[in-house]
Short mmCIF file of C-alpha atoms in Angstrom, two decimals:
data_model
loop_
_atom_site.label_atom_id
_atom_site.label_comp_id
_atom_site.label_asym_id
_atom_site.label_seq_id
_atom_site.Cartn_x
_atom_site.Cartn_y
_atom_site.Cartn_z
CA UNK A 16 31.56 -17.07 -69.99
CA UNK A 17 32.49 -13.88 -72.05
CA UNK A 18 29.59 -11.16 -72.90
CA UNK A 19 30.34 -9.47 -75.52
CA UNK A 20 30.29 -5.52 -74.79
CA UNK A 21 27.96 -3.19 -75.18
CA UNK A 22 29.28 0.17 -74.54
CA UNK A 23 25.31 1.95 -73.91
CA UNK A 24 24.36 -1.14 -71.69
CA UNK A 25 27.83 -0.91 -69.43
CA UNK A 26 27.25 2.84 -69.01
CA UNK A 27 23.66 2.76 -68.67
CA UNK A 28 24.51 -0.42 -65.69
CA UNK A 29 27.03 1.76 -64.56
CA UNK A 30 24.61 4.86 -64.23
CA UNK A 31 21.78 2.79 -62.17
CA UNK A 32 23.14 -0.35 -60.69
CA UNK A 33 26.70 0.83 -58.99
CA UNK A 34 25.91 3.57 -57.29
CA UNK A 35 23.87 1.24 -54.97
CA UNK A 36 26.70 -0.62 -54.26
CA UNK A 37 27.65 0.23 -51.12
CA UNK A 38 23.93 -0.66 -49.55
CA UNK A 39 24.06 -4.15 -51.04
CA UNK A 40 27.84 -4.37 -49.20
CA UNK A 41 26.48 -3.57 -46.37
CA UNK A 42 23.22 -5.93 -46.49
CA UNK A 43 25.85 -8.98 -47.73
CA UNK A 44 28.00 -8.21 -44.92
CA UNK A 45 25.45 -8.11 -42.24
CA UNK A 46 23.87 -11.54 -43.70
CA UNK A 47 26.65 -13.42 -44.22
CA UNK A 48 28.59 -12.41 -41.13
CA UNK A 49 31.55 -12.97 -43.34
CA UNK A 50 33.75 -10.60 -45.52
CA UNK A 51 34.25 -13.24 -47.53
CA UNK A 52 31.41 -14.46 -48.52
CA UNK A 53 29.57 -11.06 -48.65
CA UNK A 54 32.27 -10.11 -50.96
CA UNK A 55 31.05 -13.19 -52.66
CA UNK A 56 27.56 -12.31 -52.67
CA UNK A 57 28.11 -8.72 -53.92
CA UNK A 58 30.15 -9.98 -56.72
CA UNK A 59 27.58 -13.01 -57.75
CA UNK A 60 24.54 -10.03 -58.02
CA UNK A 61 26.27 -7.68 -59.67
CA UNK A 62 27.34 -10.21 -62.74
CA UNK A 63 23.70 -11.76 -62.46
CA UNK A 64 22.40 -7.95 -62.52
CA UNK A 65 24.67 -7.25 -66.00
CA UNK A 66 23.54 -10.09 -67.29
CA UNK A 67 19.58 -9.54 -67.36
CA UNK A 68 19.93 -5.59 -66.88
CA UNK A 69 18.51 -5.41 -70.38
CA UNK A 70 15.05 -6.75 -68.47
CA UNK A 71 15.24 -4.61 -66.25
CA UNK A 72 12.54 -1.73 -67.11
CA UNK A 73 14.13 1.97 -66.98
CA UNK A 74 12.60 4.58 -64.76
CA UNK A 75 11.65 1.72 -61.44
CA UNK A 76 13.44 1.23 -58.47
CA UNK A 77 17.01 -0.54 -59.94
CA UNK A 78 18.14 -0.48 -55.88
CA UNK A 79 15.29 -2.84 -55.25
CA UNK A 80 15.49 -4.88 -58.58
CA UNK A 81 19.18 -5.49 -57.37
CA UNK A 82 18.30 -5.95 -53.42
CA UNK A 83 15.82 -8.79 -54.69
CA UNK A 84 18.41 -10.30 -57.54
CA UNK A 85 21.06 -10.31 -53.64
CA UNK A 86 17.86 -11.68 -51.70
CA UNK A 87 17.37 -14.40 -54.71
CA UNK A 88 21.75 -15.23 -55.27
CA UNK A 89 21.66 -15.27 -51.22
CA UNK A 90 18.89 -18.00 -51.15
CA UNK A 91 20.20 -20.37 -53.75
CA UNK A 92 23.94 -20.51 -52.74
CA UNK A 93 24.61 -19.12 -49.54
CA UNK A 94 22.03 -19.47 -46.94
CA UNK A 95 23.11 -23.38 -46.78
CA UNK A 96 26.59 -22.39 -45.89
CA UNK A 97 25.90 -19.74 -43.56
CA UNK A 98 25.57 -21.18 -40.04
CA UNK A 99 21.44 -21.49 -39.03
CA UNK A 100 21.16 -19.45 -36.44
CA UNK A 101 19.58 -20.79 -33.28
CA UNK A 102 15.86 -21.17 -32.79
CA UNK A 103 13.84 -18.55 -31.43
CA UNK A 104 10.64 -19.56 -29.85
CA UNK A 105 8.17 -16.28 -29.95
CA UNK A 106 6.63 -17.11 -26.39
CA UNK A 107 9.80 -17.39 -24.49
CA UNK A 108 10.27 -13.58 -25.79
CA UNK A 109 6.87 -12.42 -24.98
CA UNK A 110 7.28 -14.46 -21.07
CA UNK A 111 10.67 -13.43 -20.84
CA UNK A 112 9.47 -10.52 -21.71
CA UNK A 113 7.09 -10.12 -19.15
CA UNK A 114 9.46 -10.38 -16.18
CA UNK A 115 12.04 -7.46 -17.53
CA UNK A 116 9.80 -4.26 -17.68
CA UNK A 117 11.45 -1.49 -15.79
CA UNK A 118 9.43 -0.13 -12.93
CA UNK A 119 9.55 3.52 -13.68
CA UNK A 120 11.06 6.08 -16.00
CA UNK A 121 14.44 6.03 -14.28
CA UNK A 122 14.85 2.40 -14.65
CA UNK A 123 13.95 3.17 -18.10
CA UNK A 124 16.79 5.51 -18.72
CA UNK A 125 19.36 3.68 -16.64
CA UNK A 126 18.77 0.63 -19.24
CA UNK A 127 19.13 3.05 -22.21
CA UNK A 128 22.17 3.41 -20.88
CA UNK A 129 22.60 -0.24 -20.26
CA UNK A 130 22.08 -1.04 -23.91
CA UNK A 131 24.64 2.11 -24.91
CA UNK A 132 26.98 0.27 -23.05
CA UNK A 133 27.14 -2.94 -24.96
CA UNK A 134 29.76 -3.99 -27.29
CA UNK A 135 29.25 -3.25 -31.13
CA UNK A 136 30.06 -6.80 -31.57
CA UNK A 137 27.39 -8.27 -29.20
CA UNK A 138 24.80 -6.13 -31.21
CA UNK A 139 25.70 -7.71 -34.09
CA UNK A 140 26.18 -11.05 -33.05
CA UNK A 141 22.36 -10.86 -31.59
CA UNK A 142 21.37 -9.46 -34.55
CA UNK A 143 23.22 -12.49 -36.45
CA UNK A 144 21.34 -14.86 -34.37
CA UNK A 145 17.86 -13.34 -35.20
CA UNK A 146 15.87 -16.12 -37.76
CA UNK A 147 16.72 -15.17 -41.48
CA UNK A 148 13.29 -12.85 -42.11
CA UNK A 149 13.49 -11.19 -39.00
CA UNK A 150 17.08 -10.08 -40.17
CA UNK A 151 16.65 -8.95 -43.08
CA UNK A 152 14.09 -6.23 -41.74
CA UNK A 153 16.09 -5.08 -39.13
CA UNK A 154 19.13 -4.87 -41.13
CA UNK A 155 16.62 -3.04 -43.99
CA UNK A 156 15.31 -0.30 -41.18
CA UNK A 157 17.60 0.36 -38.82
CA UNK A 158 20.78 0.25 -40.28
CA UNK A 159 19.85 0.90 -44.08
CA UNK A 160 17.46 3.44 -42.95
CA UNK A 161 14.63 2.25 -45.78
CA UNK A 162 10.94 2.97 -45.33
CA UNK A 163 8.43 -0.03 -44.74
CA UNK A 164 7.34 0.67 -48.40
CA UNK A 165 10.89 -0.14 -49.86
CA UNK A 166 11.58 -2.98 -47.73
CA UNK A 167 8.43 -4.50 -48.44
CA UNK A 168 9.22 -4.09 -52.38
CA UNK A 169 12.97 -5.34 -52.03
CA UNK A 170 11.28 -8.39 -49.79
CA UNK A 171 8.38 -8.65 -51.34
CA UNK A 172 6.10 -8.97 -48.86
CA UNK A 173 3.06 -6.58 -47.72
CA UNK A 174 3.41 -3.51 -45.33
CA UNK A 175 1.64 -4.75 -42.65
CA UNK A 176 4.43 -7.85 -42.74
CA UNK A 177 7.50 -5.91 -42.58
CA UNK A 178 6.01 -3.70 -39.51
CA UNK A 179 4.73 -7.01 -37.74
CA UNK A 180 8.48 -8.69 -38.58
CA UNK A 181 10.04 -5.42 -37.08
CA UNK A 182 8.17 -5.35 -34.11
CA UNK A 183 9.13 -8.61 -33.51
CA UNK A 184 12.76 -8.39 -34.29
CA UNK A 185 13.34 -5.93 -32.10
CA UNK A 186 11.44 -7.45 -29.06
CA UNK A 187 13.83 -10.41 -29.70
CA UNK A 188 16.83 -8.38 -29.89
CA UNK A 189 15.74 -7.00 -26.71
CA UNK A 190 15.34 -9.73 -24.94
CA UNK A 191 19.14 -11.10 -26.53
CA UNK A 192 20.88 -7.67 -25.08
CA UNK A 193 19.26 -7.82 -21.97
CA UNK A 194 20.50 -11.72 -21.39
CA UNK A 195 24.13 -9.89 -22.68
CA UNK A 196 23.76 -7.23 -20.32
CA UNK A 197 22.72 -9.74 -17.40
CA UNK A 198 25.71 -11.79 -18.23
CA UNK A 199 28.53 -8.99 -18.18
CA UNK A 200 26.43 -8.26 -14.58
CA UNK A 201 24.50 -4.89 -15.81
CA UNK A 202 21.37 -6.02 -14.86
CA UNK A 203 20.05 -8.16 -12.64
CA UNK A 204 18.69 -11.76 -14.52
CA UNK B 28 -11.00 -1.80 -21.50
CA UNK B 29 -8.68 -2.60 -24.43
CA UNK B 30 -9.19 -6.77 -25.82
CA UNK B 31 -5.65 -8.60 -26.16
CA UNK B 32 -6.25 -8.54 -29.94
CA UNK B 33 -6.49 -4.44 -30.18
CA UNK B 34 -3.23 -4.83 -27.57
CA UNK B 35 -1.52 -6.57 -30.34
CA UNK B 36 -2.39 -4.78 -33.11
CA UNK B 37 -1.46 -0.85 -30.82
CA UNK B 38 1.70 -2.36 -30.24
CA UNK B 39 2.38 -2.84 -33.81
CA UNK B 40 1.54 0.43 -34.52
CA UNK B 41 3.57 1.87 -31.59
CA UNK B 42 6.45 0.54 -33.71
CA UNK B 43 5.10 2.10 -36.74
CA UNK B 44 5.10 5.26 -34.65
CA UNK B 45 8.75 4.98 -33.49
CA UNK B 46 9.70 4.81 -37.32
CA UNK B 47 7.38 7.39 -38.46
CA UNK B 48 5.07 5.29 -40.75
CA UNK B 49 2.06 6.06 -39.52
CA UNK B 50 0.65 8.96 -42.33
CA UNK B 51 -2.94 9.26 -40.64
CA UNK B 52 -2.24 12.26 -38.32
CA UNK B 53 -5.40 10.87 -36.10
CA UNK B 54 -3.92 7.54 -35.87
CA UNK B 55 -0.50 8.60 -34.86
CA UNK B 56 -2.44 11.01 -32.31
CA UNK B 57 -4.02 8.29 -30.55
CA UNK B 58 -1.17 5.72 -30.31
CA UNK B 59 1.27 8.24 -29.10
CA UNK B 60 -1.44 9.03 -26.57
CA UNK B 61 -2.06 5.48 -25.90
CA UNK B 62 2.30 4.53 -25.83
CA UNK B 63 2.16 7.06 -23.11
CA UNK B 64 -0.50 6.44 -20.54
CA UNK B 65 -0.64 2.64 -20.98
CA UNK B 66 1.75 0.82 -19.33
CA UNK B 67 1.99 -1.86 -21.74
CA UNK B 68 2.01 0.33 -24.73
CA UNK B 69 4.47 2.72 -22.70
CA UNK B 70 6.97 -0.52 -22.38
CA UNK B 71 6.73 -1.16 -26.10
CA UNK B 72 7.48 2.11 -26.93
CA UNK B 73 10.38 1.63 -24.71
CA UNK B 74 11.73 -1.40 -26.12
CA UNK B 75 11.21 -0.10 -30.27
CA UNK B 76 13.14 2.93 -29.74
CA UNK B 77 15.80 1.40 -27.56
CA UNK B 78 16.61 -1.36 -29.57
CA UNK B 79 16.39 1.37 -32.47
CA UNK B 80 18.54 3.48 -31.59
CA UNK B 81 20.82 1.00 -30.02
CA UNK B 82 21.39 -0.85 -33.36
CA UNK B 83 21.54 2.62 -35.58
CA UNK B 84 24.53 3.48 -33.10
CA UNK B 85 26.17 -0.06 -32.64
CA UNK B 86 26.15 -1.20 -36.41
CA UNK B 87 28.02 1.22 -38.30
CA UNK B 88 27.63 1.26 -42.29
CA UNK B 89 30.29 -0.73 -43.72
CA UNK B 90 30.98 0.56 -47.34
CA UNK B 91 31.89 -2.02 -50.21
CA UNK B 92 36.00 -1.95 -50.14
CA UNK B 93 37.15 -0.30 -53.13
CA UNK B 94 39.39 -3.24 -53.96
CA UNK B 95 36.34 -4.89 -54.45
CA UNK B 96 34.08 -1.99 -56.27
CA UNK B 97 37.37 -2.15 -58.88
CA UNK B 98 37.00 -5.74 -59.27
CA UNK B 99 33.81 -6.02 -60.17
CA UNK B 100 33.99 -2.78 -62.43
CA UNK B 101 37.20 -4.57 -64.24
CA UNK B 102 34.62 -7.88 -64.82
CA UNK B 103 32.31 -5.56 -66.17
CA UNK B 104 34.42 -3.70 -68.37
CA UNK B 105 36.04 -6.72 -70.11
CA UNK B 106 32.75 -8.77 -70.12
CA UNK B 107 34.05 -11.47 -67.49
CA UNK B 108 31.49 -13.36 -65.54
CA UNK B 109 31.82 -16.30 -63.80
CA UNK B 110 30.20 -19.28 -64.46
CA UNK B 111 26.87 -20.20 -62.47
CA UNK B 112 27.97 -22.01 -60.50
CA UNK B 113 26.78 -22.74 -57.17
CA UNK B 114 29.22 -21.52 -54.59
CA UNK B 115 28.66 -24.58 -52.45
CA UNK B 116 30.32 -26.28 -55.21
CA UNK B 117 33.07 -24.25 -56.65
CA UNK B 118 36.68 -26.06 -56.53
CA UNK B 119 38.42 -25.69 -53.11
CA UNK B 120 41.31 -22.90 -54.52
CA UNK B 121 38.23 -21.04 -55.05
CA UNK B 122 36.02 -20.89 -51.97
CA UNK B 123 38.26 -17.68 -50.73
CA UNK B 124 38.88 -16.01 -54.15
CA UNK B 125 38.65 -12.21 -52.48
CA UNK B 126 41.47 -13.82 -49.73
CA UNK B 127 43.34 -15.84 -52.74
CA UNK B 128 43.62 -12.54 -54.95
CA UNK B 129 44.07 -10.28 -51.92
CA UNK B 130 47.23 -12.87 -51.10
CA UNK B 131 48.85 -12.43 -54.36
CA UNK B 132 48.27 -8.73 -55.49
CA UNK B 133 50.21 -8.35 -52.07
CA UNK B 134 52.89 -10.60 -53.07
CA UNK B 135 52.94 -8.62 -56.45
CA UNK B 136 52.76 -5.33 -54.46
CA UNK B 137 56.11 -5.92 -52.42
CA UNK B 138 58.39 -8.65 -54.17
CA UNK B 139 56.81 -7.40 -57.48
CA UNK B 140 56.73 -11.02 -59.68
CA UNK B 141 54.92 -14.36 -59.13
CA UNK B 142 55.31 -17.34 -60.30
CA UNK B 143 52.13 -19.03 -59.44
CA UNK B 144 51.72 -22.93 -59.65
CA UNK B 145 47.80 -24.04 -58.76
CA UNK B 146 48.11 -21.64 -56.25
CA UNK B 147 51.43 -22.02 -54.87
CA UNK B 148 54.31 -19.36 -54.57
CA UNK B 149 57.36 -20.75 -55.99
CA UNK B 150 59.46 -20.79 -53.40
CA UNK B 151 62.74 -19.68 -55.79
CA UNK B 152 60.78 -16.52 -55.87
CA UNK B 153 62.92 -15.77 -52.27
CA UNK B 154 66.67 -15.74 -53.71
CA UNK B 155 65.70 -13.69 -56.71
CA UNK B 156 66.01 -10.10 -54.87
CA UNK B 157 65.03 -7.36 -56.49
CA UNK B 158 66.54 -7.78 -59.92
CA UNK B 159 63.81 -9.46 -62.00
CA UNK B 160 63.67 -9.95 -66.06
CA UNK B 161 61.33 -7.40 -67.39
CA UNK B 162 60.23 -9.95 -70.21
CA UNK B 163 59.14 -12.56 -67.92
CA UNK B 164 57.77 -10.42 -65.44
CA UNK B 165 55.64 -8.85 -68.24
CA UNK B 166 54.38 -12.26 -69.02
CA UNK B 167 53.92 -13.69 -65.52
CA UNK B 168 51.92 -10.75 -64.66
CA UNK B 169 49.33 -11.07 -67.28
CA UNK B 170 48.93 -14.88 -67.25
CA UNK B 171 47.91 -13.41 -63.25
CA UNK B 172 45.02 -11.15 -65.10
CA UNK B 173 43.86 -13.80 -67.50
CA UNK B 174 43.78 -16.04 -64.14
CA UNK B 175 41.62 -13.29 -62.49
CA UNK B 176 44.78 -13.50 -59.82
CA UNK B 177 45.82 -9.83 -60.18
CA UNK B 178 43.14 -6.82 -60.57
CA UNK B 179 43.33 -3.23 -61.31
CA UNK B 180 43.40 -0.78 -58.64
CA UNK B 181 41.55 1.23 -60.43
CA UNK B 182 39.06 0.71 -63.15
CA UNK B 183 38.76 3.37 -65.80
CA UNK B 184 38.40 4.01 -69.61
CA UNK B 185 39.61 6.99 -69.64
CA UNK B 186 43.69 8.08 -69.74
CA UNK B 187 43.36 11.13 -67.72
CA UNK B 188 42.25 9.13 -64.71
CA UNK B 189 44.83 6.62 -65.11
CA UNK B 190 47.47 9.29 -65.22
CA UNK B 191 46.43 11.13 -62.09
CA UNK B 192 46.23 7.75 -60.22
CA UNK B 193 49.94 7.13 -61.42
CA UNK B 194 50.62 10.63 -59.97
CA UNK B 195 48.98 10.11 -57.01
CA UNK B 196 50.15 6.58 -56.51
CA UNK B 197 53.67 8.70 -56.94
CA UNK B 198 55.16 7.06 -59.86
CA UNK B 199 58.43 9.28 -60.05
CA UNK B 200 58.23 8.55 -63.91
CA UNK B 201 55.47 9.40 -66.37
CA UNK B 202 53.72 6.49 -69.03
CA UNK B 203 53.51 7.48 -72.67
CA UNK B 204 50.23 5.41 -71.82
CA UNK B 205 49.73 5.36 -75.62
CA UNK B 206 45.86 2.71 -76.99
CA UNK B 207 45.72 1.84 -80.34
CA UNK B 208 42.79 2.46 -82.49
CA UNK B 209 40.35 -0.35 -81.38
CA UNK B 210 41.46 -0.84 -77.92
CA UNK B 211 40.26 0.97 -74.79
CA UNK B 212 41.97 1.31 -71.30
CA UNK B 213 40.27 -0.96 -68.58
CA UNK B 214 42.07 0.01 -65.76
CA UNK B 215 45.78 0.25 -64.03
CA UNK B 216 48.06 -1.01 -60.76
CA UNK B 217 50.72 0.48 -59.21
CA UNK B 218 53.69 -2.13 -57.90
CA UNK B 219 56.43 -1.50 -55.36
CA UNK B 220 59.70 -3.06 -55.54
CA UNK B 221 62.46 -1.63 -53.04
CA UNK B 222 60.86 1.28 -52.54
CA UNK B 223 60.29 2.27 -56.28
CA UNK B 224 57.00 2.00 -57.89
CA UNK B 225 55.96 1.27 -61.47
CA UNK B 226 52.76 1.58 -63.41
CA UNK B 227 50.77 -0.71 -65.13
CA UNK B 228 48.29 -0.56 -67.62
CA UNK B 229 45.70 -2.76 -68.64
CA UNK B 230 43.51 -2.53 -72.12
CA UNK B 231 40.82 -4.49 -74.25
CA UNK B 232 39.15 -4.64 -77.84
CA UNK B 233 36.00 -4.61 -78.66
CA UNK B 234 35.62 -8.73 -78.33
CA UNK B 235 37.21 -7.96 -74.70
CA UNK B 236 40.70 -9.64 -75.63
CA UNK B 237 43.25 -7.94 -72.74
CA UNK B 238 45.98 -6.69 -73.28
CA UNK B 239 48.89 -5.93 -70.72
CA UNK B 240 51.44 -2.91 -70.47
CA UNK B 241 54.43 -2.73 -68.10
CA UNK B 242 56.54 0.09 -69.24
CA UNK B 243 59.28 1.44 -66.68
CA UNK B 244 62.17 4.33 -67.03
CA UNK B 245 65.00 2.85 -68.88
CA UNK B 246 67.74 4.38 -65.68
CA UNK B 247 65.89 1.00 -63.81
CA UNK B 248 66.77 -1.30 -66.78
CA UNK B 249 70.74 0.68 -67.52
CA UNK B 250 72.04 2.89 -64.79
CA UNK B 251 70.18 1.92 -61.54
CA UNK B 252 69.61 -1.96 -62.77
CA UNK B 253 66.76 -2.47 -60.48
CA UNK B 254 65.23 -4.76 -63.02
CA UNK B 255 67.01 -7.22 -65.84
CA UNK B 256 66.83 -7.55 -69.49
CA UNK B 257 68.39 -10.16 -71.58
CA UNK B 258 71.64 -8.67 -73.34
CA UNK B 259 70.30 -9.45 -76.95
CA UNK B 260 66.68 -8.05 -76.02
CA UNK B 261 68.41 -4.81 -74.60
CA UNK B 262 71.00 -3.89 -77.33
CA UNK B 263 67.94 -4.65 -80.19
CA UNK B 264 65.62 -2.15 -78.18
CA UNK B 265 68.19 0.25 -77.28
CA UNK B 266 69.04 0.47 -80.82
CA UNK B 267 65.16 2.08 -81.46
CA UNK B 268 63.89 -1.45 -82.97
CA UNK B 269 60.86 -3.68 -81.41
CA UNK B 270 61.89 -7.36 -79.82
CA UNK B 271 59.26 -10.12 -80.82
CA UNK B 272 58.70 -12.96 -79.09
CA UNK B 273 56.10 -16.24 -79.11
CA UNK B 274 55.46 -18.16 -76.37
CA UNK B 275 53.18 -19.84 -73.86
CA UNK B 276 50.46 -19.13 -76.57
CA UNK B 277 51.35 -15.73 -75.89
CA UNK B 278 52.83 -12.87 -77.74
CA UNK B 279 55.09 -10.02 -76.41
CA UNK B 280 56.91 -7.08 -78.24
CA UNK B 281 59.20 -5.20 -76.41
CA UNK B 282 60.72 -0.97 -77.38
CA UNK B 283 61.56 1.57 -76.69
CA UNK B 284 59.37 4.68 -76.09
CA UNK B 285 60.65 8.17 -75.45
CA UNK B 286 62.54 7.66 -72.51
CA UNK B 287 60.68 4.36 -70.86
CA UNK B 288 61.29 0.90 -72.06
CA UNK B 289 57.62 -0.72 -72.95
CA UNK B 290 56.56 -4.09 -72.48
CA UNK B 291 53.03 -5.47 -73.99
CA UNK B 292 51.94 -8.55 -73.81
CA UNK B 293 48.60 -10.38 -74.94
CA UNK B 294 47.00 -13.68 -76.73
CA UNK B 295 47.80 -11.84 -80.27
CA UNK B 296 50.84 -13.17 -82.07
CA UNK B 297 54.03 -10.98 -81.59
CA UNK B 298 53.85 -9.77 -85.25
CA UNK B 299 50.24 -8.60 -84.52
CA UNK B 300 51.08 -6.30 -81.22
CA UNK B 301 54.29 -5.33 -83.45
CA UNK B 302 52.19 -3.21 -85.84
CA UNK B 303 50.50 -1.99 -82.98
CA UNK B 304 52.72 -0.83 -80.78
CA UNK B 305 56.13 -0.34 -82.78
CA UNK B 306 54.95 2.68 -84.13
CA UNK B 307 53.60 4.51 -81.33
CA UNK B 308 56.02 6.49 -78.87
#
């Protein structure tokens, strides 16, 4: 399909939309879990973005406008390719979750360092197996660095949801590391 | 005594607290008072920042690969999209494109022509060495653009940027890197053959029709021969006139310009890039 150009709408796309580039890279990649298909992904907004940018309304948030048009192209063609990831079930967490607490402030620092000692790629494959909503916020806060307020706009979901999902996501990942940690014999399981 | 309900809802908050969303100053008084002397809201705390910080340290921010910030700037410039098509259902020589592309820009990059054949190399490609016709190689290489098989290194409209990345790229020879009223430059690749390099330059119209430039110092065509030109072709350029030909619905005009030898290529007829480009040196 060929567009015909329009000089003002390319550098007016080019002024908003590409800058943010690098964030939605990022999100694809840590989505995906592929290079591939986040380059995909990336690609697939960006032309989608182009082609409705003239609905896009000057002056609001165009990072997430595009993080929803990525959350949207991600849906309809690549979540069915992406491998599920396995099932979480909420109150194995919170009973798992029960049995790990550290006795005392030491323990508490010895398992900071614990968790400093893990492998960048067991991070990310726990945070890969996290259930697709539960992702996405994690991936949002703590390696995006956005407030509840933007993720909740680029989600579209209230506040209150993104803080419960968080809180959640992160006991999960918790209780992921700690299994990692008890399997490369840092902890005791 | 706190009820398991408040429990749930503090602990929610302590992660608010840990990411510093909690704007009521008495609020954030009380949980931080609360994540420290209960033990339950204590462990919370504990696991939020942990897992925090862990993950802020452990997942570095992976930047969008230029290759692929240029690629997408390229579609943009000359008003390429791809169909919508699901990608569960694009054709298998598809489903890697990034890995497909990557594949032959390298190919391009260090034996410096393709012959591409649904997405085979031809294997002849091997006994040809380094000496390649500058005609075909013109044409091969921008049947690979129209194929979206070969992108731009760098995407830019303007000639001053294109220069310095030639520079930088270090091209030992400099482009006349002339654009004909109605065209605009979309963007340029540098290709290494034997340890030489050589610019080229990519442009479009207003309807986004591209147009291809390989121009090279004439020593690589006469005294160094790294690359061939057809006898005929060479004595009618060398002589200061423009070689036409048709072919594979394409047109190409070849001349000479200053001191480089300048091959352009498009969908126009021939005559058309003639009275284009046969004037300007």
């Amino acid at each position: 399909m060929t567009k015909n150009y329009n000089g003002d709408l390319y550098a007016d796309f080019e002024r908003e939309a590409v800058p943010h580039m690098d964030a939605l890279f990022n999100f694809a990649l840590r989505m995906t879990g592929d290079s591939d298909e986040a380059n995909d992904l990336v690609q697939d907004t960006y032309m989608r973005a182009f082609r409705f940018f003239d609905k896009f309304e000057k002056g609001t948030n165009c990072k997430a406008w595009l993080f929803r048009i990525m959350k949207n192209t991600y849906i309809n063609s690549y979540r069915k390719k992406t491998k599920e990831p396995e099932r979480f079930d909420y109150e194995d967490v919170e009973n798992y979750y029960e049995n790990v607490k550290p006795s005392s402030t030491e323990d508490a620092h010895l398992e900071r360092e614990i968790f400093d000692n893990l492998l960048d790629d067991q991070v990310a494959s726990a945070i890969s197996s996290l259930p697709e909503d539960f992702r996405t916020v994690v991936i949002l806060a703590d390696i995006e660095g956005f407030t509840y307020e933007e993720i909740a706009e680029f989600i579209d979901c209230p506040v209150g949801t993104v803080r419960s999902r968080l809180h959640r996501a992160r006991k999960m990942l918790y209780a992921k590391l700690y299994d990692y940690a008890g399997s490369k014999g840092y902890v005791k399981n | 005594m706190m009820h398991d309900k408040d429990k749930h809802e503090y602990a929610e908050l302590v992660t608010a607290l840990v990411d510093n969303e909690i704007n009521d100053s008495q609020l954030q008084a009380k949980i931080r008072t609360l994540s420290e002397s209960d033990p339950d809201l204590k462990f919370e705390y504990h696991v939020q920042t942990t897992i925090k910080r862990t993950v802020k340290n452990k997942c570095r921010f992976a930047g969008c690969p230029s290759s692929l910030k240029n690629r997408i700037m390229l579609d943009l410039r000359t008003g390429k999209f791809p169909e919508e098509t699901p990608a569960s259902s694009k054709p298998v020589f598809s489903l890697r494109p990034w890995a497909y592309a990557a594949a032959v820009a390298v190919i391009f990059l260090t034996l410096f022509i393709f012959r591409v054949t649904d997405g085979e190399i031809d294997p002849k490609l091997e006994v040809l060495e380094s000496k390649f016709s500058l005609d075909k190689m013109a044409m091969n290489n921008f049947k690979a653009i129209l194929d979206s098989k070969l992108s731009c290194e760098i995407a830019s409209s303007d000639s001053n940027t294109i220069k310095s990345f030639f520079h930088d790229k270090g091209l030992r020879y400099a482009l006349r890197m002339v654009c004909p009223k109605g065209w605009e430059y979309v963007g340029a690749v540098v290709s290494q053959d034997n340890g030489e390099k050589f610019g080229h330059v990519v442009l479009k119209d207003a309807k986004g029709n591209l147009l291809y430039i390989f121009e090279v110092d004439q020593k690589y065509l006469t005294s160094e021969k790294k690359l061939n030109l057809d006898n005929e072709i060479m004595s009618t350029v060398m002589a200061g006139s423009c070689y036409t030909q048709d072919a594979e619905s394409m047109g190409i005009v070849i001349n000479k310009c200053g001191s480089n030898v300048r091959a352009v290529v498009s969908k126009e007829k021939s005559e058309k890039l003639k009275s284009l480009f046969c004037g300007l040196n």
